Coordinates of N, CA and C and ligand atoms in Angstrom, one line a residue:
M121 N 75.4 195.0 141.5 CA 74.9 193.7 141.8 C 73.5 193.8 142.4
A122 N 73.3 194.8 143.4 CA 72.0 194.9 144.0 C 70.9 195.2 143.0
V123 N 71.3 196.1 142.1 CA 70.3 196.5 141.1 C 69.9 195.3 140.2
I124 N 70.9 194.5 139.8 CA 70.6 193.4 139.0 C 69.7 192.4 139.7
S125 N 70.0 192.1 141.0 CA 69.2 191.1 141.7 C 67.8 191.7 141.9
R126 N 67.7 193.0 142.2 CA 66.3 193.5 142.3 C 65.5 193.3 141.0
G127 N 66.1 193.7 139.9 CA 65.5 193.5 138.6 C 65.1 192.0 138.3
F128 N 66.0 191.1 138.7 CA 65.7 189.7 138.5 C 64.5 189.3 139.3
G129 N 64.5 189.8 140.6 CA 63.4 189.5 141.5 C 62.1 190.0 140.9
A130 N 62.1 191.2 140.4 CA 60.8 191.7 139.9 C 60.3 190.9 138.7
R131 N 61.2 190.5 137.8 CA 60.8 189.7 136.7 C 60.2 188.3 137.1
R132 N 60.9 187.7 138.1 CA 60.4 186.4 138.6 C 59.0 186.6 139.2
R133 N 58.8 187.7 140.0 CA 57.5 187.9 140.6 C 56.4 188.1 139.5
E134 N 56.8 188.8 138.4 CA 55.8 189.1 137.4 C 55.5 187.8 136.6
S135 N 56.4 186.8 136.6 CA 56.1 185.6 135.9 C 55.5 184.5 136.8
D136 N 55.1 184.9 138.0 CA 54.4 184.0 138.9 C 53.2 183.4 138.2
P137 N 53.1 182.0 138.1 CA 52.0 181.4 137.4 C 50.6 181.7 138.0
R138 N 50.6 182.2 139.2 CA 49.3 182.6 139.8 C 48.8 184.0 139.3
L139 N 49.7 184.7 138.5 CA 49.4 186.0 138.1 C 48.8 186.0 136.7
P140 N 47.5 186.5 136.6 CA 46.9 186.5 135.2 C 47.6 187.5 134.3
P141 N 47.4 187.4 133.0 CA 48.1 188.3 132.1 C 47.8 189.8 132.3
G142 N 48.8 190.6 132.3 CA 48.6 192.1 132.4 C 48.5 192.5 133.8
Q143 N 48.7 191.6 134.8 CA 48.5 192.0 136.2 C 49.9 192.1 136.9
Y144 N 50.0 193.0 138.0 CA 51.2 193.0 138.8 C 50.8 192.7 140.2
L145 N 51.8 192.3 141.0 CA 51.5 191.9 142.4 C 51.5 193.1 143.3
T146 N 50.6 193.1 144.3 CA 50.7 194.2 145.3 C 50.6 193.5 146.6
E147 N 51.3 194.1 147.6 CA 51.3 193.6 149.0 C 50.2 194.4 149.8
D148 N 49.9 195.6 149.4 CA 48.9 196.3 150.2 C 47.5 196.0 149.6
F149 N 46.5 196.6 150.2 CA 45.1 196.3 149.8 C 44.5 197.6 149.4
P150 N 44.6 197.9 148.1 CA 44.0 199.2 147.6 C 42.5 199.2 147.9
V151 N 42.0 200.4 148.1 CA 40.5 200.6 148.3 C 40.0 201.2 147.0
L152 N 39.0 200.6 146.3 CA 38.4 201.1 145.1 C 36.9 201.1 145.3
S153 N 36.4 202.3 145.5 CA 35.0 202.5 145.8 C 34.5 203.6 144.8
A154 N 33.3 203.4 144.2 CA 32.7 204.4 143.3 C 32.0 205.5 144.1
G155 N 31.8 205.4 145.3 CA 31.2 206.4 146.1 C 31.6 206.3 147.6
P156 N 30.9 207.0 148.5 CA 31.3 207.0 149.9 C 31.0 205.6 150.5
T157 N 31.7 205.4 151.6 CA 31.5 204.1 152.3 C 30.3 204.1 153.1
P158 N 29.3 203.3 152.8 CA 28.1 203.3 153.6 C 28.3 202.6 155.0
R159 N 27.7 203.1 156.0 CA 27.8 202.5 157.4 C 26.5 201.8 157.7
I160 N 26.6 200.5 157.9 CA 25.4 199.7 158.1 C 25.4 199.1 159.5
E161 N 24.5 199.4 160.3 CA 24.4 198.8 161.6 C 24.0 197.4 161.5
L162 N 24.7 196.5 162.3 CA 24.4 195.1 162.2 C 23.0 194.7 162.5
D163 N 22.3 195.5 163.4 CA 20.9 195.1 163.7 C 19.9 195.6 162.6
E164 N 20.5 196.3 161.6 CA 19.6 196.7 160.5 C 20.1 195.9 159.2
W165 N 21.2 195.3 159.3 CA 21.7 194.6 158.1 C 20.8 193.4 157.7
R166 N 20.6 193.2 156.4 CA 19.8 192.1 155.9 C 20.6 191.6 154.6
F167 N 20.5 190.3 154.4 CA 20.9 189.8 153.1 C 19.7 189.1 152.5
D168 N 19.3 189.5 151.3 CA 18.0 189.0 150.7 C 18.4 188.3 149.4
I169 N 17.7 187.2 149.1 CA 17.7 186.7 147.7 C 16.3 186.7 147.2
R170 N 16.1 187.4 146.1 CA 14.8 187.4 145.5 C 14.9 186.6 144.2
T171 N 13.9 185.7 144.0 CA 14.0 184.8 142.8 C 13.3 185.5 141.6
E172 N 13.5 184.9 140.4 CA 12.9 185.5 139.2 C 11.4 185.4 139.3
A173 N 10.9 184.5 140.2 CA 9.4 184.4 140.4 C 8.9 185.3 141.5
G174 N 9.8 186.1 142.1 CA 9.4 187.0 143.1 C 9.5 186.5 144.6
A175 N 9.8 185.3 144.8 CA 10.0 184.7 146.2 C 11.2 185.4 146.8
L176 N 11.1 185.6 148.2 CA 12.1 186.3 148.9 C 12.6 185.5 150.1
V177 N 13.9 185.3 150.2 CA 14.5 184.8 151.5 C 15.3 185.9 152.0
S178 N 15.3 186.1 153.3 CA 16.0 187.2 154.0 C 16.6 186.7 155.2
W179 N 17.9 187.1 155.5 CA 18.6 186.7 156.7 C 19.0 188.0 157.5
T180 N 18.8 187.9 158.8 CA 19.4 189.0 159.6 C 20.8 188.6 159.8
W181 N 21.6 189.5 160.5 CA 23.0 189.3 160.7 C 23.2 188.0 161.5
D182 N 22.4 187.8 162.6 CA 22.5 186.7 163.5 C 22.2 185.4 162.7
E183 N 21.1 185.4 161.9 CA 20.7 184.3 161.1 C 21.8 183.9 160.1
F184 N 22.4 185.0 159.6 CA 23.4 184.7 158.6 C 24.7 184.0 159.2
L185 N 25.0 184.5 160.4 CA 26.2 183.9 161.1 C 25.9 182.5 161.6
S186 N 24.7 182.1 161.6 CA 24.4 180.7 162.1 C 24.5 179.7 160.9
L187 N 24.7 180.2 159.7 CA 24.9 179.3 158.5 C 26.3 178.8 158.5
P188 N 26.5 177.7 157.8 CA 27.9 177.1 157.7 C 28.9 178.1 157.2
I189 N 29.9 178.3 158.0 CA 30.9 179.3 157.6 C 32.2 178.6 157.1
E190 N 32.7 179.2 156.0 CA 33.9 178.5 155.4 C 35.1 179.5 155.4
D191 N 36.3 178.9 155.5 CA 37.6 179.6 155.4 C 38.0 179.5 153.9
V192 N 38.3 180.7 153.4 CA 38.7 180.7 152.0 C 40.1 181.3 151.8
H193 N 41.0 180.7 151.1 CA 42.3 181.2 150.8 C 42.4 181.4 149.3
T194 N 42.6 182.6 148.8 CA 42.5 182.8 147.4 C 43.3 184.0 147.0
D195 N 43.5 184.1 145.7 CA 44.1 185.2 145.0 C 43.0 186.1 144.5
I196 N 43.2 187.4 144.5 CA 42.2 188.3 143.9 C 42.9 189.2 142.9
H197 N 42.1 189.7 141.9 CA 42.6 190.4 140.7 C 41.7 191.5 140.3
C198 N 42.2 192.7 140.4 CA 41.4 193.9 140.0 C 41.7 194.3 138.6
V199 N 40.7 194.8 137.9 CA 40.8 195.2 136.5 C 41.8 196.3 136.3
T200 N 42.1 197.1 137.4 CA 43.1 198.1 137.3 C 44.5 197.6 137.4
R201 N 44.6 196.2 137.4 CA 45.8 195.5 137.1 C 46.6 195.1 138.4
W202 N 46.1 195.4 139.6 CA 46.7 194.8 140.8 C 46.1 193.4 141.1
S203 N 47.0 192.5 141.5 CA 46.6 191.2 142.0 C 47.2 191.0 143.4
K204 N 46.5 190.3 144.3 CA 46.9 190.1 145.6 C 46.8 188.6 145.8
L205 N 47.9 187.9 146.2 CA 48.0 186.5 146.3 C 47.8 186.0 147.7
G206 N 47.1 184.9 147.9 CA 47.0 184.2 149.2 C 46.3 185.0 150.3
T207 N 45.2 185.6 149.9 CA 44.3 186.3 150.9 C 43.5 185.3 151.6
S208 N 43.1 185.6 152.9 CA 42.3 184.8 153.7 C 41.0 185.5 154.1
W209 N 39.9 184.7 153.9 CA 38.6 185.3 154.2 C 37.8 184.2 155.0
R210 N 36.7 184.7 155.6 CA 35.7 183.8 156.1 C 34.3 184.3 155.6
G211 N 33.5 183.3 155.2 CA 32.2 183.7 154.7 C 31.3 182.5 154.5
V212 N 30.1 182.8 154.0 CA 29.1 181.8 153.7 C 29.1 181.6 152.2
S213 N 29.1 180.4 151.7 CA 29.2 180.2 150.3 C 27.9 180.4 149.6
L214 N 27.9 180.8 148.3 CA 26.6 181.0 147.6 C 25.9 179.7 147.4
D215 N 26.7 178.6 147.4 CA 26.0 177.3 147.4 C 25.0 177.1 148.5
T216 N 25.5 177.5 149.7 CA 24.7 177.4 150.9 C 23.4 178.3 150.8
L217 N 23.7 179.6 150.4 CA 22.6 180.5 150.3 C 21.6 180.2 149.3
L218 N 22.1 179.7 148.1 CA 21.1 179.4 147.0 C 20.3 178.1 147.3
E219 N 20.7 177.3 148.3 CA 19.9 176.1 148.6 C 18.6 176.5 149.2
Y220 N 18.5 177.8 149.7 CA 17.2 178.2 150.3 C 16.2 178.7 149.3
V221 N 16.5 178.7 148.0 CA 15.5 179.2 147.0 C 15.4 178.2 145.9
E222 N 14.2 178.2 145.4 CA 13.9 177.4 144.2 C 13.9 178.3 143.0
S223 N 14.8 178.0 142.1 CA 15.0 178.9 141.0 C 15.7 178.2 139.8
D224 N 15.3 178.6 138.6 CA 16.0 178.1 137.4 C 16.8 179.3 136.7
A225 N 17.0 180.3 137.4 CA 17.6 181.5 136.9 C 19.0 181.2 136.5
S226 N 19.5 182.0 135.5 CA 20.9 181.8 135.0 C 21.8 182.9 135.5
Y227 N 21.3 184.0 135.9 CA 22.1 185.2 136.3 C 21.6 185.8 137.6
A228 N 22.4 186.6 138.2 CA 21.9 187.3 139.4 C 22.4 188.7 139.3
M229 N 21.7 189.7 139.8 CA 22.2 191.0 140.0 C 22.5 191.2 141.5
A230 N 23.7 191.5 141.8 CA 24.1 191.7 143.2 C 23.8 193.2 143.5
H231 N 23.1 193.5 144.6 CA 22.8 194.8 145.0 C 23.6 195.2 146.3
S232 N 24.1 196.4 146.4 CA 24.8 196.8 147.6 C 24.1 197.9 148.3
Y233 N 24.3 198.0 149.6 CA 24.0 199.3 150.3 C 24.8 200.4 149.6
G234 N 24.2 201.5 149.3 CA 24.9 202.6 148.6 C 24.5 202.6 147.1
G235 N 23.9 201.5 146.6 CA 23.4 201.5 145.3 C 24.2 200.8 144.2
Y236 N 25.4 200.3 144.5 CA 26.2 199.6 143.5 C 25.5 198.3 143.1
T237 N 25.7 198.0 141.9 CA 25.2 196.7 141.4 C 26.2 196.0 140.5
T238 N 26.2 194.7 140.4 CA 27.0 194.0 139.4 C 26.3 192.7 139.1
N239 N 26.4 192.3 137.8 CA 25.8 191.1 137.3 C 26.7 189.9 137.5
I240 N 26.1 188.7 137.8 CA 26.8 187.5 138.2 C 26.2 186.3 137.4
P241 N 27.1 185.5 136.7 CA 26.6 184.3 136.1 C 26.4 183.2 137.2
L242 N 25.2 182.7 137.4 CA 24.9 181.8 138.5 C 25.7 180.5 138.3
D243 N 25.8 180.0 137.1 CA 26.5 178.7 137.0 C 27.9 178.8 137.4
E244 N 28.5 180.0 137.5 CA 29.9 180.1 137.8 C 30.1 180.5 139.3
V245 N 29.1 180.6 140.0 CA 29.3 181.0 141.4 C 28.8 179.8 142.3
R246 N 28.6 178.7 141.7 CA 28.3 177.5 142.5 C 29.6 176.6 142.7
D247 N 29.5 175.5 143.4 CA 30.6 174.6 143.6 C 31.8 175.3 144.2
G248 N 31.5 176.0 145.3 CA 32.6 176.6 146.1 C 33.5 177.6 145.4
R249 N 32.8 178.5 144.6 CA 33.6 179.5 143.9 C 33.2 181.0 144.3
A250 N 32.2 181.1 145.2 CA 31.8 182.5 145.6 C 31.2 182.4 147.0
W251 N 31.4 183.5 147.7 CA 31.0 183.6 149.1 C 30.5 185.0 149.4
V252 N 29.7 185.1 150.5 CA 29.5 186.4 151.1 C 30.4 186.4 152.3
A253 N 31.4 187.3 152.2 CA 32.5 187.2 153.2 C 32.4 188.4 154.2
F254 N 32.7 188.1 155.5 CA 32.6 189.1 156.5 C 33.8 189.2 157.3
E255 N 34.9 188.4 157.0 CA 36.2 188.5 157.7 C 37.3 188.5 156.7
F256 N 38.3 189.3 157.0 CA 39.5 189.3 156.1 C 40.7 189.2 157.0
E257 N 41.6 188.2 156.8 CA 42.8 188.0 157.6 C 42.5 188.0 159.1
G258 N 41.4 187.2 159.4 CA 41.1 187.0 160.8 C 40.4 188.1 161.5
E259 N 40.1 189.2 160.8 CA 39.4 190.4 161.4 C 38.1 190.7 160.7
P260 N 37.2 191.3 161.4 CA 35.9 191.7 160.8 C 36.3 192.6 159.6
L261 N 35.6 192.4 158.5 CA 35.9 193.1 157.2 C 35.8 194.6 157.5
D262 N 36.9 195.4 157.1 CA 36.8 196.9 157.3 C 35.7 197.5 156.4
P263 N 35.0 198.5 156.9 CA 34.0 199.2 156.1 C 34.5 199.6 154.7
E264 N 35.8 200.1 154.6 CA 36.3 200.5 153.3 C 36.4 199.3 152.3
H265 N 36.6 198.1 152.9 CA 36.7 196.9 152.0 C 35.3 196.2 151.9
G266 N 34.3 196.8 152.4 CA 32.9 196.2 152.1 C 32.2 195.7 153.4
G267 N 32.8 195.9 154.6 CA 32.1 195.4 155.8 C 30.8 196.2 156.0
P268 N 29.8 195.5 156.6 CA 29.9 194.2 157.3 C 30.2 193.0 156.4
A269 N 29.7 193.0 155.1 CA 29.9 191.8 154.3 C 29.9 192.2 152.8
R270 N 30.7 191.4 152.1 CA 30.8 191.7 150.7 C 30.8 190.4 149.9
L271 N 30.5 190.4 148.6 CA 30.7 189.3 147.8 C 32.2 189.0 147.6
L272 N 32.5 187.7 147.4 CA 33.9 187.3 147.1 C 33.8 186.3 146.0
I273 N 34.1 186.8 144.8 CA 34.1 185.9 143.6 C 35.5 186.0 143.0
P274 N 36.4 185.2 143.6 CA 37.8 185.5 143.2 C 38.2 185.1 141.8
H275 N 37.4 184.2 141.1 CA 37.9 183.8 139.8 C 37.4 184.9 138.7
L276 N 36.7 185.9 139.1 CA 36.4 187.0 138.2 C 37.1 188.3 138.7
Y277 N 37.2 189.3 137.8 CA 37.8 190.5 138.3 C 37.0 191.0 139.5
F278 N 37.8 191.8 140.4 CA 37.3 192.1 141.7 C 36.1 193.0 141.7
W279 N 35.8 193.7 140.6 CA 34.6 194.6 140.6 C 33.3 193.8 140.7
K280 N 33.4 192.4 140.4 CA 32.2 191.6 140.6 C 32.0 191.3 142.1
S281 N 33.0 191.5 142.9 CA 32.9 191.2 144.4 C 32.3 192.4 145.1
A282 N 31.0 192.6 145.0 CA 30.3 193.7 145.5 C 30.5 193.9 147.0
K283 N 31.0 195.1 147.3 CA 31.2 195.5 148.7 C 29.8 195.9 149.3
W284 N 29.7 195.8 150.6 CA 28.4 196.1 151.3 C 27.2 195.5 150.7
V285 N 27.4 194.2 150.3 CA 26.3 193.5 149.6 C 25.1 193.4 150.5
R286 N 23.9 193.6 149.9 CA 22.7 193.4 150.6 C 21.7 192.4 150.0
G287 N 22.1 191.9 148.8 CA 21.2 190.9 148.3 C 21.5 190.5 146.8
L288 N 20.8 189.5 146.4 CA 20.9 189.1 145.0 C 19.5 189.0 144.5
T289 N 19.3 189.5 143.2 CA 18.1 189.3 142.5 C 18.4 188.3 141.4
L290 N 17.7 187.2 141.4 CA 17.9 186.2 140.4 C 17.2 186.5 139.1
M291 N 17.8 186.3 137.9 CA 17.3 186.7 136.7 C 17.5 185.6 135.6
D292 N 16.5 185.6 134.7 CA 16.6 184.6 133.6 C 17.6 185.1 132.6
D293 N 17.7 186.4 132.3 CA 18.5 187.0 131.3 C 19.6 187.9 132.0
D294 N 20.7 188.0 131.3 CA 21.8 188.8 131.8 C 21.5 190.3 131.7
E295 N 21.9 191.1 132.6 CA 21.7 192.5 132.6 C 22.9 193.2 133.1
P296 N 23.4 194.3 132.6 CA 24.6 195.0 133.1 C 24.4 195.6 134.4
G297 N 25.3 195.6 135.3 CA 25.3 196.3 136.6 C 26.0 197.6 136.4
F298 N 26.5 198.2 137.5 CA 27.0 199.6 137.5 C 28.2 199.8 136.5
W299 N 29.3 199.0 136.8 CA 30.4 199.2 135.9 C 30.2 198.6 134.5
E300 N 29.4 197.5 134.4 CA 29.1 196.9 133.1 C 28.4 197.9 132.2
Q301 N 27.5 198.8 132.8 CA 26.9 199.8 132.0 C 27.9 200.9 131.6
N302 N 29.0 200.9 132.3 CA 30.0 202.0 132.0 C 31.2 201.4 131.3
G303 N 31.1 200.4 130.6 CA 32.2 199.9 129.7 C 32.9 198.7 130.2
Y304 N 32.6 198.2 131.4 CA 33.3 197.0 131.8 C 32.6 195.8 131.2
N305 N 33.4 194.7 131.1 CA 32.9 193.4 130.5 C 31.8 192.8 131.2
M306 N 30.8 192.2 130.5 CA 29.7 191.6 131.2 C 30.1 190.4 132.0
H307 N 31.3 189.8 131.7 CA 31.7 188.6 132.4 C 32.9 188.8 133.3
G308 N 34.1 189.2 132.8 CA 35.2 189.6 133.6 C 36.1 188.5 134.1
D309 N 36.5 187.6 133.1 CA 37.5 186.6 133.5 C 38.9 187.2 133.4
P310 N 39.7 187.2 134.5 CA 41.0 187.8 134.4 C 42.0 187.0 133.6
W311 N 41.8 185.7 133.4 CA 42.7 184.9 132.7 C 42.6 185.1 131.2
T312 N 41.5 185.6 130.7 CA 41.4 185.9 129.3 C 41.3 187.4 129.1
E313 N 41.6 188.1 130.1 CA 41.6 189.6 130.1 C 40.3 190.2 129.6
E314 N 39.1 189.7 130.1 CA 37.8 190.3 129.8 C 37.6 191.5 130.6
R315 N 38.4 192.6 130.2 CA 38.3 193.8 131.0 C 37.2 194.7 130.6
Y316 N 37.1 195.1 129.4 CA 36.1 196.1 128.9 C 35.4 195.5 127.8
W317 N 34.4 196.2 127.2 CA 33.7 195.8 126.1 C 34.6 195.4 124.9
Ligands
MTE455 N1 29.6 198.4 146.5 C1 30.7 198.5 145.8 N2 31.4 197.3 145.6 C2 32.5 197.4 144.9 C3 33.0 198.6 144.3 C4 32.3 199.7 144.6 O1 32.6 200.8 144.1 N3 31.1 199.7 145.3 N4 34.2 198.6 143.6 C5 34.5 197.3 143.0 C6 35.9 197.3 142.4 S1 36.1 198.0 140.9 C7 36.9 196.6 143.0 S2 38.4 196.5 142.3 C8 36.7 196.1 144.4 C9 37.7 196.8 145.3 O2 37.6 196.2 146.6 P1 38.6 196.8 147.7 O3 38.2 198.3 147.8 O4 38.2 196.0 148.9 O5 40.0 196.6 147.2 O6 35.4 196.2 144.9 C10 34.4 196.1 144.0 N5 33.2 196.2 144.7
MO456 MO1 38.3 197.3 140.2

């Protein structure tokens, strides 16, 4: 009986409507990093947005924390097939950050301390769909998970959520970032399984 009810439980969990196709639920928080964890001192931390015309806006850590901060509750989905439901974050929305620049760009390249990059469709990160997050479950974001701050773009596969993010470069045309140059999809919608090329 115990075996049967465990199996039933597993099937029920896999058919959770919040779970995109081909994903399984995990309770832990796996660390996926392409290189070593960079350590960034808060007094050296900057977040920059450079527009396609070359204009630059730059925030220090204190300036960044004085922006409107939002609580975010969301599910996250990694292309390696784990999904985590109901995670809690705090951060500044990209809507807020993009208000500071004048731009008609359609894409952005996110740049991280350590050299990681990933391309972002700008029309999909407005309207409360993306943040620069610095807290996870009520605690400062662990360095392994991208602290001091990372992108959080939960409606795309989690490789788009650049850890240790240090800025965005706005672009008229789409360009591949680190994983996108190595076979990952240019867009990355988990609901249509845009995993690889
Ligand atoms: N800077 C940086 N950001 C990154 C990565 C990375 O290697 N470097 N990996 C990406 C991938 S593939 C995933 S699944 C998530 C993993 O985030 P986590 O380690 O907090 O689970 O971060 C993404 N952001
Ligand atoms: Mo990933």
